[in-house]
Coordinates of C-alpha atoms in Angstrom, one line a residue:
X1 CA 0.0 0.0 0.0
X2 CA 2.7 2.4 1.0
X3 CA 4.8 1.4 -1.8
X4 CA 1.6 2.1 -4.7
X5 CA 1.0 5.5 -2.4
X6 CA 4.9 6.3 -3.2
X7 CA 4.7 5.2 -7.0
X8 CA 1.8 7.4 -7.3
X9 CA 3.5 10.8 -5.9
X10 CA 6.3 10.0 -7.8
X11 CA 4.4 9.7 -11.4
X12 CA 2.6 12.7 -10.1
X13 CA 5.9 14.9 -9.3
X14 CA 7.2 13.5 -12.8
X15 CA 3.4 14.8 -14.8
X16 CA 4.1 18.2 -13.0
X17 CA 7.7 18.4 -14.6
X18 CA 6.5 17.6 -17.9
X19 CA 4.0 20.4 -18.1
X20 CA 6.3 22.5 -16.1
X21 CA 8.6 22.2 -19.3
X22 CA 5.7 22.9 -21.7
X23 CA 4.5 25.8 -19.6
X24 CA 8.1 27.1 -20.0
X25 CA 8.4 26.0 -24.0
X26 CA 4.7 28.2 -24.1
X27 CA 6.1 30.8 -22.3
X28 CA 9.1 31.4 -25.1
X29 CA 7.4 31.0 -27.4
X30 CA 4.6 34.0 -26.7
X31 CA 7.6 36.1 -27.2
X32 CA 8.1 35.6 -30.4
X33 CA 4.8 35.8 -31.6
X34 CA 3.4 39.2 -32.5
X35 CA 0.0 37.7 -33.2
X36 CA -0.4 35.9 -30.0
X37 CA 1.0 39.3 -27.6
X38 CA -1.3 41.6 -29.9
X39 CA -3.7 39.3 -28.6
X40 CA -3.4 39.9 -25.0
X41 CA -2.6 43.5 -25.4
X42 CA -5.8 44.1 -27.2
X43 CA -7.2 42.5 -24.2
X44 CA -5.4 45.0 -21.9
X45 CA -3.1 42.5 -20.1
X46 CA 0.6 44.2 -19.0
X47 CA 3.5 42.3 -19.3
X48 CA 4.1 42.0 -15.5
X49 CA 0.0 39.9 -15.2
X50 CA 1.3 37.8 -18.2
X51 CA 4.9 36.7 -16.6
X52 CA 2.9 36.6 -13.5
X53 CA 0.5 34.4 -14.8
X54 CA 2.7 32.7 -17.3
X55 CA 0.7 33.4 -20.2
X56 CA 1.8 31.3 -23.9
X57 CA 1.7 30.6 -26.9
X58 CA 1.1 27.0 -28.3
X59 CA 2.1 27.6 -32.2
X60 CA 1.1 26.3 -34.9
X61 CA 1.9 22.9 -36.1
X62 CA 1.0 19.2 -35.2
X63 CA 4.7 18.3 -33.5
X64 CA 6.0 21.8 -31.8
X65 CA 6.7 20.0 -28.5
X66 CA 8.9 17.6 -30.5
X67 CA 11.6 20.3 -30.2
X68 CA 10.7 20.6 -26.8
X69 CA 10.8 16.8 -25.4
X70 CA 13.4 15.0 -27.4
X71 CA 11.5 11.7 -26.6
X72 CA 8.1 12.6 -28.4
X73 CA 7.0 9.1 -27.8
X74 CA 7.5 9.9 -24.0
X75 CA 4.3 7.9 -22.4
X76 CA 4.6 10.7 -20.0
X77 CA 3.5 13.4 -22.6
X78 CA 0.3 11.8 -23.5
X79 CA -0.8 10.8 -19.7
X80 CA 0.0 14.5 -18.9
X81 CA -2.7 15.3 -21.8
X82 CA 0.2 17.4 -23.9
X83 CA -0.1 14.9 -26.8
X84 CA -2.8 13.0 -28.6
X85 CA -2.5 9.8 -29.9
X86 CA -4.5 8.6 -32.5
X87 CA -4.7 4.5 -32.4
X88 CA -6.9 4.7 -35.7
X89 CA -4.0 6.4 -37.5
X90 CA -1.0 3.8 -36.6
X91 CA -0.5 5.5 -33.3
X92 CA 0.3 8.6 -34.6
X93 CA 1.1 11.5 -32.2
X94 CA 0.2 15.4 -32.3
X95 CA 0.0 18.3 -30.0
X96 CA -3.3 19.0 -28.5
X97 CA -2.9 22.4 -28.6
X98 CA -2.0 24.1 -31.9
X99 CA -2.2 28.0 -32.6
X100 CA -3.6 29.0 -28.9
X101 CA -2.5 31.2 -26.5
X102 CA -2.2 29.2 -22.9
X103 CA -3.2 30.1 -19.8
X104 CA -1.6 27.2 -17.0
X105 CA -3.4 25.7 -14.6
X106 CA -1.3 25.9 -11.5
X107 CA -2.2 23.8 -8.0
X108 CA -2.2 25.5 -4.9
X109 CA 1.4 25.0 -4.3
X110 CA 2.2 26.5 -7.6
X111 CA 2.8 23.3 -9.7
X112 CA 1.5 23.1 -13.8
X113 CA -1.2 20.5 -13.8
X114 CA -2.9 21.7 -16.8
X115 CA -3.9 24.1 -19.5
X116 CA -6.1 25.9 -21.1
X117 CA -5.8 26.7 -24.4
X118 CA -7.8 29.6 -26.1
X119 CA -8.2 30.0 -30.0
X120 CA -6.7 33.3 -31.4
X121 CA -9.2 34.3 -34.4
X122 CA -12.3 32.4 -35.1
X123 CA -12.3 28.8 -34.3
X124 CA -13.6 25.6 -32.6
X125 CA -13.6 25.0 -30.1
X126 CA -13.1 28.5 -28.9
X127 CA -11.6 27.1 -25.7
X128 CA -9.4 23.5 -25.1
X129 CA -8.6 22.5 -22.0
X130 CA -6.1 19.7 -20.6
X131 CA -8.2 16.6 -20.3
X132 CA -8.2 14.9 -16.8
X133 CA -5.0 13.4 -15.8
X134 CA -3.6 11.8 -12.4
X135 CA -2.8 15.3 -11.5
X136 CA -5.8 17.2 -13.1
X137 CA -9.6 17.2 -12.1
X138 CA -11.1 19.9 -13.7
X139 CA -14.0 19.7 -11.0
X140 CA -11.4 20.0 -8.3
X141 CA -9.3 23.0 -9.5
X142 CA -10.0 26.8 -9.2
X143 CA -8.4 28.6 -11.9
X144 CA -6.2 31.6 -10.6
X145 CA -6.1 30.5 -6.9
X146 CA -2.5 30.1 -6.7
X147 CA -1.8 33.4 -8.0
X148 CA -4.3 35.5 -5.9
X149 CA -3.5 33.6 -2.9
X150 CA -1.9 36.8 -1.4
X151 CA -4.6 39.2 -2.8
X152 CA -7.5 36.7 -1.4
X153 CA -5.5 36.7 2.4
X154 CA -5.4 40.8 2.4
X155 CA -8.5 41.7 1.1
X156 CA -10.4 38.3 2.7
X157 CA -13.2 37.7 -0.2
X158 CA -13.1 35.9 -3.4
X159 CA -14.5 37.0 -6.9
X160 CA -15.2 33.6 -8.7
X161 CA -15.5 34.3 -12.6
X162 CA -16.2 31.8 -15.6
X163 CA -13.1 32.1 -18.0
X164 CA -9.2 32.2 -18.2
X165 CA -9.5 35.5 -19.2
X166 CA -11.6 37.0 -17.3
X167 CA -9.5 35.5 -14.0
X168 CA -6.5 37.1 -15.8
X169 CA -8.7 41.0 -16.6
X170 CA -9.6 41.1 -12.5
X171 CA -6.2 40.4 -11.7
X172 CA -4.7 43.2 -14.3
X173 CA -7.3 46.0 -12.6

């Protein structure tokens, strides 16, 4: 029992790093896409609320992470939900999110455990979000918590708001 209790925190600690390197990767790349910044500066986000948040970029193309995680066939990157694969098609792998701009799901104790992933222009859906994973239950996980911990303590009340980007507009005024 003790031993499948340790096995489990230790595939969890390993998930966390995994999207901990994506979350970086996402973070990188944001900078070098005009499209995606324009994006949040049109929505009135500052700089200092995207590195606080650690706002990204997913780009475009089916195998970005590739460059990321030399081991692309990593088991690791589909359980963390980074990477589909797609047994009708010979088991072939692709990023789940292509062309978004990311917003990470952090834990309370500030570890990745997920993402969401919103479209830039038009497109479907509009919003994609990691799916459930030994580390992520989207019924369990308040978007934002982690980084308005301190806010929540001084002022003592909570705003609960629907989307990403909403959490991230309350937290730039």
């Amino acid at each position: 029992e003790k031993e499948r209790a340790a096995a489990a925190r230790q595939k969890q600690a390993t998930l966390t790093d995994v999207l901990e390197k994506a979350a970086e990767a996402y973070r990188r790349q944001l900078r070098e896409s005009p499209r995606a910044i324009a994006y949040f500066k049109g929505r009135g986000v500052s700089g200092q609320v995207a590195r606080d948040y650690g706002l990204g970029y997913a780009p475009e193309g089916w195998r970005n992470l590739a460059s990321v995680f030399p081991q692309y066939d990593d088991p690791l990157l589909e359980e963390s939900g980074l990477v589909i694969v797609n047994p009708d098609d010979g088991d072939k792998r692709y990023d789940r999110f292509r062309d978004r701009v990311m917003f990470p799901i952090r834990s309370v104790q500030g570890e990745v455990i997920g993402f969401g992933g919103r479209v830039l222009d038009q497109g479907e859906p509009k919003y994609l979000n990691s799916p459930e994973t030994p580390v992520f239950s989207k019924g369990r996980e308040l978007y934002g918590l982690y980084e308005g911990r301190s806010a929540i303590r001084q002022r003592g009340y909570v705003l609960v708001v629907e989307g990403y980007m909403d959490v991230v507009a309350l937290a730039q005024s």
